[in-house]
Coordinates of C-alpha atoms in Angstrom, one line a residue:
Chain Z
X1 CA -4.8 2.1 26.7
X2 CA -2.7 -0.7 25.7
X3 CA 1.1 -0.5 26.3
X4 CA 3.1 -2.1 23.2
X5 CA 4.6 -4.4 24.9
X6 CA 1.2 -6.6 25.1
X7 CA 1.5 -6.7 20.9
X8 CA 5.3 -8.7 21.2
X9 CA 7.6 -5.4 22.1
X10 CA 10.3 -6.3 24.9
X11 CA 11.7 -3.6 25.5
X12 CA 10.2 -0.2 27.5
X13 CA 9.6 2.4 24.4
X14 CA 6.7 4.6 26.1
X15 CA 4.3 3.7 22.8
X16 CA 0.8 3.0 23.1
X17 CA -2.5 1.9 21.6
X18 CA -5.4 4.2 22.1
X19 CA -8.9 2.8 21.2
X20 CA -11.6 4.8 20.4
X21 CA -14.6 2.5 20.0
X22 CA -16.3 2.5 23.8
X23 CA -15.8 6.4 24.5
X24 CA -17.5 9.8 23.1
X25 CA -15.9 12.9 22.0
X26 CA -17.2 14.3 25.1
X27 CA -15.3 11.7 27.0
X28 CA -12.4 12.4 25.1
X29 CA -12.5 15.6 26.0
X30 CA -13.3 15.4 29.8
X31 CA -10.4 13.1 30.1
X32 CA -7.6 15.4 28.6
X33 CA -8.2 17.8 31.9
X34 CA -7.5 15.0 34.2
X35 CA -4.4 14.1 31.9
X36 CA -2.4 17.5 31.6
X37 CA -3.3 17.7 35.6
X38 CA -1.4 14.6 35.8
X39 CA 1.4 15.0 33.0
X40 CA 2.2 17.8 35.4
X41 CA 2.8 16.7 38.5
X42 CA 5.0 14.7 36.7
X43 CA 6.5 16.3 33.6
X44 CA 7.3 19.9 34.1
Chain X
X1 CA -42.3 -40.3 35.6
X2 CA -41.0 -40.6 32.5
X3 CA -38.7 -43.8 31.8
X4 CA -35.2 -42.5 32.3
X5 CA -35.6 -39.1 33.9
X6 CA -34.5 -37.5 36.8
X7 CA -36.2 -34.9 38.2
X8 CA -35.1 -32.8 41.2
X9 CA -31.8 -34.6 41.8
X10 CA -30.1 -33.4 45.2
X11 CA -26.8 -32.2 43.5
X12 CA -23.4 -33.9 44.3
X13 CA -20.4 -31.9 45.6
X14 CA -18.2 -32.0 42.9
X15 CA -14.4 -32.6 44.1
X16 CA -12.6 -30.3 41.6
X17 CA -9.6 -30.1 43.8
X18 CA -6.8 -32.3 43.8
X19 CA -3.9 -29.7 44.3
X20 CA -2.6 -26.9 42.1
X21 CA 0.7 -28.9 42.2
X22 CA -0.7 -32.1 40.0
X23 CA -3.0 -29.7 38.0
X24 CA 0.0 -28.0 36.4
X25 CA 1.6 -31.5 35.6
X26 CA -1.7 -32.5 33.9
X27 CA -1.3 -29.7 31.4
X28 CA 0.7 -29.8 27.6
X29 CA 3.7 -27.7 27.7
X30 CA 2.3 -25.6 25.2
X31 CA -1.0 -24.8 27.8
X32 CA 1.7 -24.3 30.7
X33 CA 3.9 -21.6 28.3
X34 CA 0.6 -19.9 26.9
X35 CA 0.1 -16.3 27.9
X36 CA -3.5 -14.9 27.8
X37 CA -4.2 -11.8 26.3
X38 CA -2.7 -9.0 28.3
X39 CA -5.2 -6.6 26.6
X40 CA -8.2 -8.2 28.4
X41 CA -6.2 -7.9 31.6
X42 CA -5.9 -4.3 31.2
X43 CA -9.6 -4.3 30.4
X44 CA -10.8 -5.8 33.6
X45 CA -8.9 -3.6 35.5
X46 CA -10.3 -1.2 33.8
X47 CA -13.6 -2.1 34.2
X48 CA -12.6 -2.6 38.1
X49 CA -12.4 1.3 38.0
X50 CA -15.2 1.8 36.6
X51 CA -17.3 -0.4 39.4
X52 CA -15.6 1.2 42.0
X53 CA -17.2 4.9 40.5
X54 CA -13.7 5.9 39.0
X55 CA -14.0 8.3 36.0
X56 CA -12.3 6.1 33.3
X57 CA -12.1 7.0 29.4
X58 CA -11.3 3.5 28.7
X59 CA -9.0 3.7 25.6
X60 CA -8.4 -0.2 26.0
X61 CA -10.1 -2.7 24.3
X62 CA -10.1 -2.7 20.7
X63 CA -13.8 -3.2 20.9
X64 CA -17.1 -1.2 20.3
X65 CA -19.4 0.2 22.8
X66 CA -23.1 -0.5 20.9
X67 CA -24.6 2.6 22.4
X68 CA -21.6 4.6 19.9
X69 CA -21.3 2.2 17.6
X70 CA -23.9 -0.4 16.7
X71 CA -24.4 -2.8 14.0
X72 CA -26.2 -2.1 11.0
X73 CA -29.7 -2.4 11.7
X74 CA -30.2 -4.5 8.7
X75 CA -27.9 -6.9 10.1
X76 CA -29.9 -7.4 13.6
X77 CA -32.9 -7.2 11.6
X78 CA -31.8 -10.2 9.4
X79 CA -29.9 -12.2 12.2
X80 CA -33.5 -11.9 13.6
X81 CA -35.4 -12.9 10.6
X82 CA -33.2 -15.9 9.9
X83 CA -33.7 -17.4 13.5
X84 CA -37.0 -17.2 13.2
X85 CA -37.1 -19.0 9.6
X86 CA -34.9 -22.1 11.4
X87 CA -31.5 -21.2 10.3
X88 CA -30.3 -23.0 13.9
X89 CA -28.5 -26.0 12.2
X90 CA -25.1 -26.6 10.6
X91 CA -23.8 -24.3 8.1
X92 CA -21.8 -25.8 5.5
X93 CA -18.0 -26.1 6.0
X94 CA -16.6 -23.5 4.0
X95 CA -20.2 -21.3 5.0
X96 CA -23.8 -20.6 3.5
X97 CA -23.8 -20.4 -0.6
X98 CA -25.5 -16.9 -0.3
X99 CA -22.4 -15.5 1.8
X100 CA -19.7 -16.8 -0.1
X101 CA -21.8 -15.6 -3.0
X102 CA -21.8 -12.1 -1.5
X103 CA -18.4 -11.6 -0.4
X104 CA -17.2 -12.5 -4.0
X105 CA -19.1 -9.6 -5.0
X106 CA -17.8 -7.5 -2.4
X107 CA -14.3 -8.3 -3.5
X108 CA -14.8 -8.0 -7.0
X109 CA -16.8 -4.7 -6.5
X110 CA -14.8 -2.9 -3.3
X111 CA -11.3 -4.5 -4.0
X112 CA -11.3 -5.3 -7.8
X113 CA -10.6 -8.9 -7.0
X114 CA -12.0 -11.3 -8.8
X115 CA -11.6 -14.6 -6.8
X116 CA -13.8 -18.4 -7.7
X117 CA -16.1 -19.5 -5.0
X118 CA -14.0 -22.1 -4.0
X119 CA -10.8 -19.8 -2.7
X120 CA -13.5 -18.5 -0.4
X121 CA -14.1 -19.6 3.3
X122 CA -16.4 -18.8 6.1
X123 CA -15.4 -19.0 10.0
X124 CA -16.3 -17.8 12.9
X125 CA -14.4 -14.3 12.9
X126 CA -10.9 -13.7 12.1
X127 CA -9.4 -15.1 14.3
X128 CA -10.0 -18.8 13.5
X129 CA -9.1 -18.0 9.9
X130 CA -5.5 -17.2 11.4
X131 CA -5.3 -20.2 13.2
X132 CA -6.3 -22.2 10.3
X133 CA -3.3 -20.4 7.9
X134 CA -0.7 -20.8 10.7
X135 CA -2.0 -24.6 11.0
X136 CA -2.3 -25.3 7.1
X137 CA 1.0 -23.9 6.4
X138 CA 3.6 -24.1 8.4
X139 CA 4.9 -27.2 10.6
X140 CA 6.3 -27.4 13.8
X141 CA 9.2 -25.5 14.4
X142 CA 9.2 -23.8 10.6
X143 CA 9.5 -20.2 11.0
X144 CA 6.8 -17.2 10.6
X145 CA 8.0 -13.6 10.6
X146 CA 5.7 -10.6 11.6
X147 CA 6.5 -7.2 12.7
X148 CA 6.8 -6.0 16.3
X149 CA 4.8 -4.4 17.2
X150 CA 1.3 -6.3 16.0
X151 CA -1.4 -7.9 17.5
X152 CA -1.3 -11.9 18.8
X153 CA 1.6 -13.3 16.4
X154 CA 3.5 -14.2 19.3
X155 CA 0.7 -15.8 21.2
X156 CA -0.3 -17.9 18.0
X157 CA 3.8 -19.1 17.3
X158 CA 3.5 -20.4 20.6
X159 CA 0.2 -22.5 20.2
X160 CA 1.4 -24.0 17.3
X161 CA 4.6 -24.7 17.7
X162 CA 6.3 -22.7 15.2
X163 CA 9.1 -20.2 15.3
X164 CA 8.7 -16.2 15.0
X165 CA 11.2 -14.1 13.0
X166 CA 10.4 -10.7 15.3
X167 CA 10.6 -8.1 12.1
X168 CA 11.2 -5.2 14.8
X169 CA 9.4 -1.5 13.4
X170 CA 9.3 2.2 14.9
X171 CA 8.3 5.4 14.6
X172 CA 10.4 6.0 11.0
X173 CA 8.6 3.7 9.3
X174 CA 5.1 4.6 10.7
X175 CA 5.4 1.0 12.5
X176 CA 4.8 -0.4 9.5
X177 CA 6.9 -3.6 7.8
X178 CA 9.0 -2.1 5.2
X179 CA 10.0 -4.9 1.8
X180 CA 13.1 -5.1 2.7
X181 CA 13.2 -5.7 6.2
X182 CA 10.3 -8.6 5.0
X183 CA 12.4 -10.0 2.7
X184 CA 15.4 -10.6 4.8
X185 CA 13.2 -12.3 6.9
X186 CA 12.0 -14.0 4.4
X187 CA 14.6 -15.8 3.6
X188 CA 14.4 -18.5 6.8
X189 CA 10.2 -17.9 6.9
X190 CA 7.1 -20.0 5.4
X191 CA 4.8 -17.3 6.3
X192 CA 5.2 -13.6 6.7
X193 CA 2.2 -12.2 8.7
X194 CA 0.8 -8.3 7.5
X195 CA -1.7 -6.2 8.6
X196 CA -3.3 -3.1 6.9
X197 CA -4.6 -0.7 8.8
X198 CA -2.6 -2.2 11.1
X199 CA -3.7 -3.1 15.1
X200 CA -2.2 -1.4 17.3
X201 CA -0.8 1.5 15.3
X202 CA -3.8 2.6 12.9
X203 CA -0.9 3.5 10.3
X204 CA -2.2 2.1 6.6
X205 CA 0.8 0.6 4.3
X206 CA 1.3 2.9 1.6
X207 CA 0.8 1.6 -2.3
X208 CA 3.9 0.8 -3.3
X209 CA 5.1 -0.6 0.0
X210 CA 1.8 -3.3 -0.3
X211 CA 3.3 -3.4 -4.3
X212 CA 6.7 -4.5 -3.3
X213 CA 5.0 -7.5 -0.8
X214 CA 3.3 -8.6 -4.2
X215 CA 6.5 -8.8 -5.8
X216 CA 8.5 -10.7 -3.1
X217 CA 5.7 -13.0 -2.9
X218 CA 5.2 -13.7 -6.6
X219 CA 8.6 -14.0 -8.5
X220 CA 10.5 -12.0 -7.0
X221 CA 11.1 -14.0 -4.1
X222 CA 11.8 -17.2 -5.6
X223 CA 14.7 -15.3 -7.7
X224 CA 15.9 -13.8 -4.2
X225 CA 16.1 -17.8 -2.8
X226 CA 16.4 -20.0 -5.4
X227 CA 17.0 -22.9 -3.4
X228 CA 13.8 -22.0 -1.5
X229 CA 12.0 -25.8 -1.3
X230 CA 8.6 -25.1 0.1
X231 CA 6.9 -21.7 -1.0
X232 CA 6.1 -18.7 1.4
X233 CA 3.2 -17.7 1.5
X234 CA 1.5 -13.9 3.0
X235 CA -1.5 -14.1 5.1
X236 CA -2.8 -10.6 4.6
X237 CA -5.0 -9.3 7.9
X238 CA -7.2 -6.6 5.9
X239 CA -10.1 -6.7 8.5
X240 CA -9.7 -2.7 9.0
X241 CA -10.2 -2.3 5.3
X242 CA -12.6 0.4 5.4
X243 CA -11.3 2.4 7.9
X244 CA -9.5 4.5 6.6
X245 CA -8.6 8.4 7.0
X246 CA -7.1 11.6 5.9
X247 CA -6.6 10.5 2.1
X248 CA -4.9 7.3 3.3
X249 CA -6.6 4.2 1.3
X250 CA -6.1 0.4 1.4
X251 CA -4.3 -1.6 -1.1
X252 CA -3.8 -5.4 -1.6
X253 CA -1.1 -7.1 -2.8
X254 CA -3.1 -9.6 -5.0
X255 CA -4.4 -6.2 -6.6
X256 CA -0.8 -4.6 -7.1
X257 CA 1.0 -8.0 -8.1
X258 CA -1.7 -10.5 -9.9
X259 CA 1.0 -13.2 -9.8
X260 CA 1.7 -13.8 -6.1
X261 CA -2.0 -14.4 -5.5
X262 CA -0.9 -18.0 -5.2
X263 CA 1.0 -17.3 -2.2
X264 CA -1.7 -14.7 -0.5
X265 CA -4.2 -15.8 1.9
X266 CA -6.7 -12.8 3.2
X267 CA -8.1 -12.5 6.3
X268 CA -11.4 -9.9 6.6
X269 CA -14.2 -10.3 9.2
X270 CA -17.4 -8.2 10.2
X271 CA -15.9 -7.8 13.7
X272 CA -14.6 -4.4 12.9
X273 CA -16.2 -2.8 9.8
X274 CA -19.8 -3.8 11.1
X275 CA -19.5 -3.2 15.0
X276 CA -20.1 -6.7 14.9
X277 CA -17.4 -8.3 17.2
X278 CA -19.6 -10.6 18.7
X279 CA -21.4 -11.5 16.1
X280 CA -18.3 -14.2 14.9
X281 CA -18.3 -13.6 11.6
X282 CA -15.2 -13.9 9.3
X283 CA -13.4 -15.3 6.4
X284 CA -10.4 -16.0 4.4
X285 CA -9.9 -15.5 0.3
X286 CA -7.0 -17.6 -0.9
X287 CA -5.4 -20.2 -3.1
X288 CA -8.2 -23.1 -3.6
X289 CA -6.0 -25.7 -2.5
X290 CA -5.0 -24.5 0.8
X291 CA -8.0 -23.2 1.3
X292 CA -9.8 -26.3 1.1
X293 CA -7.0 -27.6 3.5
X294 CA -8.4 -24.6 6.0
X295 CA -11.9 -25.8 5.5
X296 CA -11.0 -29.0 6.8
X297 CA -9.0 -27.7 10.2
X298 CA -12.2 -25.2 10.7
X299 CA -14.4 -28.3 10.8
X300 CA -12.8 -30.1 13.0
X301 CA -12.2 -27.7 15.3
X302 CA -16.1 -26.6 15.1
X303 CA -15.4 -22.9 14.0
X304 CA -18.1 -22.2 11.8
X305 CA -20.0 -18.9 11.9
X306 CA -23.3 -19.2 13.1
X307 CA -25.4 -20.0 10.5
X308 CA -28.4 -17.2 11.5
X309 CA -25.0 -14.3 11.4
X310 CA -23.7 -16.1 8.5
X311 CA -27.4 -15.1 6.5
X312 CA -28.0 -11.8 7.6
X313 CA -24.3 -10.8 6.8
X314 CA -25.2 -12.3 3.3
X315 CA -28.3 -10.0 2.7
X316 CA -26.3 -7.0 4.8
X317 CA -23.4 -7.0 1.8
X318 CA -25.9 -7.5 -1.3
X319 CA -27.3 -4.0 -0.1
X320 CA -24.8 -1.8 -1.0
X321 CA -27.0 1.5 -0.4
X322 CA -27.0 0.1 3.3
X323 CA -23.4 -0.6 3.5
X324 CA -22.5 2.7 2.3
X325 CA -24.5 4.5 3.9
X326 CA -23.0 2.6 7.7
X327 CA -19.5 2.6 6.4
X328 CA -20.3 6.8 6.3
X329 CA -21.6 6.8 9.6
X330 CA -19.2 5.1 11.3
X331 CA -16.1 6.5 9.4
X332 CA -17.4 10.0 10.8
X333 CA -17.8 8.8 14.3
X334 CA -15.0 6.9 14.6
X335 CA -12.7 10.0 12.9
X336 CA -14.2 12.8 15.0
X337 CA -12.8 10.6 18.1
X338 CA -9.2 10.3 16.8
X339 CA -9.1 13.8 15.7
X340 CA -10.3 15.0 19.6
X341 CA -7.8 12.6 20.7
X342 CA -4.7 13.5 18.5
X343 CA -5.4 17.3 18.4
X344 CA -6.1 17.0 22.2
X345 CA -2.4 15.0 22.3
X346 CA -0.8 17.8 19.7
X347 CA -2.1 20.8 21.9
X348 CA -0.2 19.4 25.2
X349 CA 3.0 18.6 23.0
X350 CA 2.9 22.2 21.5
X351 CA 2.9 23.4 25.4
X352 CA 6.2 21.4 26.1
X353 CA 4.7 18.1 27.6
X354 CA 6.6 14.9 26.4
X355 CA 3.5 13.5 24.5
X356 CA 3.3 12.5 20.6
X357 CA 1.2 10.8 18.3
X358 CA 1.2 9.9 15.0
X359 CA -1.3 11.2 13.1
X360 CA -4.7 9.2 12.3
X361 CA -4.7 6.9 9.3
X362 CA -6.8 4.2 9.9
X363 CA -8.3 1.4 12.0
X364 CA -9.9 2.6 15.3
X365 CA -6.5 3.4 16.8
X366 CA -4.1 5.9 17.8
X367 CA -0.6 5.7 18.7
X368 CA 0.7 8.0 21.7
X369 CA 4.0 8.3 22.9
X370 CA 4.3 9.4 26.4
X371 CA 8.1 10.0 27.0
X372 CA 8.1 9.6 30.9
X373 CA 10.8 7.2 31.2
X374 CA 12.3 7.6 34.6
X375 CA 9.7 10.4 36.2
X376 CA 7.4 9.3 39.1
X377 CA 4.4 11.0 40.3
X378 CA 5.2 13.2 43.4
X379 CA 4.7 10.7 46.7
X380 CA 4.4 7.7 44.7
X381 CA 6.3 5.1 46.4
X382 CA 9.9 3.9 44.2
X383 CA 9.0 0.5 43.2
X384 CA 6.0 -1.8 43.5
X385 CA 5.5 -5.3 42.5
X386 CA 4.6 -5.9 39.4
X387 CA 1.3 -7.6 39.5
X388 CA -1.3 -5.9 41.8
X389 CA -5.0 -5.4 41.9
X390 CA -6.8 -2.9 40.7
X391 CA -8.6 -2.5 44.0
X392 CA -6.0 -2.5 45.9
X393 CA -4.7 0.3 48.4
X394 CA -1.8 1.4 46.0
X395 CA -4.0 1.4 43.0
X396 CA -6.7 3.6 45.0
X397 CA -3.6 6.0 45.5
X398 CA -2.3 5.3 42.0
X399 CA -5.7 4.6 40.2
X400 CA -5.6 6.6 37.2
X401 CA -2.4 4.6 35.9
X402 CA -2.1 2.0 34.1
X403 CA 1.1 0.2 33.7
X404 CA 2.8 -2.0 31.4
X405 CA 2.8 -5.7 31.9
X406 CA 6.7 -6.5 31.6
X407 CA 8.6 -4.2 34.3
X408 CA 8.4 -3.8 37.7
X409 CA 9.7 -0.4 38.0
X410 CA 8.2 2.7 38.1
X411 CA 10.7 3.5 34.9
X412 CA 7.5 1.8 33.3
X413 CA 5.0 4.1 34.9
X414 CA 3.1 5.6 31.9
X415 CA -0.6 6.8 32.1
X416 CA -4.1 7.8 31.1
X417 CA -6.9 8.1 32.9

């Protein structure tokens, strides 16, 4: 994924671009494990 | 023998070196200050994961994967067909009769726009056509405003010398340019740069939003600036035009606002509603006389679609059955993925992570907000430089982050896998 500030935003806003046309659903889906797993080592 | 040929030459060493030093001094000032595209940097890191056995969803490129998403088989069939008859030479400037033909239908028929031949020109993708609008309307140093975030406005103000009006946008306003905020801008630009469904966000400008654009580009902006010499003109990047979701639908200025279609120069392409990114297919629908002026700057910069693509896209948009039924196809494949996505995104924000997303409107995009300003990941080290390899030791610890480009920090640190 593609943080904003690669499309002409300076400052740090936490925004990003998230392209769907090279995964699956299933992909999708696989990868939101690994992501709350990660979110909360950080996060919470 | 034969009379002049060589055959089996031992090959010279070539010496390419003479220093990086004198190398640099050799360049323009504009190819010193260019920045590539930090999109494809992401993307070979990415793919750096991938090689190394890394389970990557690669959200990054805003590209197509053919084995999801192919291109119409009627197009490869055609782009087949036509190599094989000897379509391998020049295309005409402003592209084959048949396509120009064609996409004059599909305007008239898909957009209720009925433009003449001649405000119709063919190039090699989208791209080019935005090169050639910056080039043929604006001159060194005059200004060109565009909305922060969107895609490559700042890399093409600095290749041709102009000056960008930054038209900042947020989450109020969808990221989208309200009139307003375009028209104060306005009043110092020659070109305002739009795009609908708009890369990176996938938001769609509503109605009456595109409505007002029509009217500050017809008469309403020469009232607002009376002592405006030179008109401004709107180039209008439409190339997710039929990607659109949830009820949201695309709108054209020219359509809203009949008079400013002067002052409006489209841009559309294959590249995204076809799959066909590779294929190098686009094209701009303007004003005659500065689109003739366009025709001239693609030529000489040799950015003609091929002439084979520029055929089998002809015969691909006279069958509309086909089109329709690939434009369903896709829409359903492309909106099952940004529903997983932002439902995936809404269930973790529900459970009190600091994630959001707007919801999905158009394009092939999603935009997620992932508030971890200032957080670390447990045993991650405090700071680390801000370039580094995506093989390297701290990205094997790290590797399921990306980063953004700009800050060194980890206050920057902001992920997906």
């Amino acid at each position: 994924m593609v943080p904003f500030q690669a499309f002409g935003v300076h400052e740090e806003s936490g925004w990003f671009r998230l392209s769907v046309g090279a995964v699956s659903v299933a992909e999708i889906q696989a990868a939101f494990a690994r992501l709350e797993k990660a979110l909360a080592e950080i996060a919470l | 023998m034969k009379p002049g040929a060589i055959t089996n030459p031992e090959p010279i060493h070539i010496p390419l070196g003479c220093g990086e030093g004198e190398a640099e001094r050799g360049l323009s000032a504009m190819a010193r200050g260019l920045i590539g595209s930090e999109i494809l940097k992401i993307a070979a890191q990415v793919r750096a994961l991938q090689a190394s056995g890394k389970s990557v969803c690669n959200l990054t490129v805003g590209d197509f994967a053919p084995k999801y998403f192919p291109i119409p088989t009627k197009l490869a069939e055609e782009t087949r067909k036509a190599l094989e008859a000897g379509e391998t030479n020049y295309p005409p400037s402003d592209g084959m009769p048949e396509l120009r033909r064609a996409i004059q239908v599909e305007y008239q028929r898909r957009l209720g726009l009925d433009y003449p031949l001649d405000s119709i020109l063919v190039a090699s993708g989208a791209r080019p056509c935005i090169y050639a609008t910056y080039r043929a309307v604006l001159d060194p140093g005059e200004a060109v405003a565009y909305p922060t975030p969107s895609w490559n406005n700042n890399h093409y103000v600095h290749l041709l010398g102009a000056r960008g009006i930054e038209v900042p946008v947020g989450r109020d306003t969808n990221f989208l340019p309200t009139a307003p905020a375009l028209r104060a801008a306005a009043r110092e630009a020659r070109l305002i740069v739009v795009n609908t469904p708009l890369n990176p966000t996938g938001t769609v400008m509503p109605a009456e939003e595109v409505a007002a654009l029509g009217t500050l580009l017809g008469r309403g902006e020469r009232a607002a600036h009376p002592r405006r010499k030179r008109p401004l003109y709107l180039m209008f990047d439409h190339v997710y035009r039929s990607l659109t979701f949830r009820g949201f639908h695309h709108e054209t200025p020219v359509r809203a606002v009949p008079e400013c279609a002067p002052y409006v120069v489209f841009v559309d392409a294959i590249s995204k509603s076809f799959c066909a990114t590779g294929l190098r297919v686009g094209w701009i629908v303007g004003p005659s006389p500065v689109v003739a002026r366009m025709r001239d700057i693609i030529g000489h910069v040799g950015a003609w679609a091929p002439r084979a693509e520029q055929v089998a896209t002809a015969r691909l948009l006279a069958d509309e059955p086909a089109v329709d039924a690939f434009h369903e196809t896709m829409l359903r494949e492309v909106s099952t993925r940004l529903e997983a996505l932002y439902q995936g995104i809404e269930s973790l924000r529900s459970r009190g992570f600091p994630i959001e997303a707007i919801e999905p409107q158009g394009a092939i995009y999603l935009t997620v907000r992932f508030g971890l300003a200032g957080r670390k990941r447990p045993g991650a080290a405090s700071s680390r430089p801000t370039k580094r390899s995506a093989t390297s030791s701290s990205s094997e610890r790290d590797s399921r982050w990306c980063r953004s480009r700009r800050s060194g920090s980890t206050r920057s640190r902001v992920g997906f896998v």
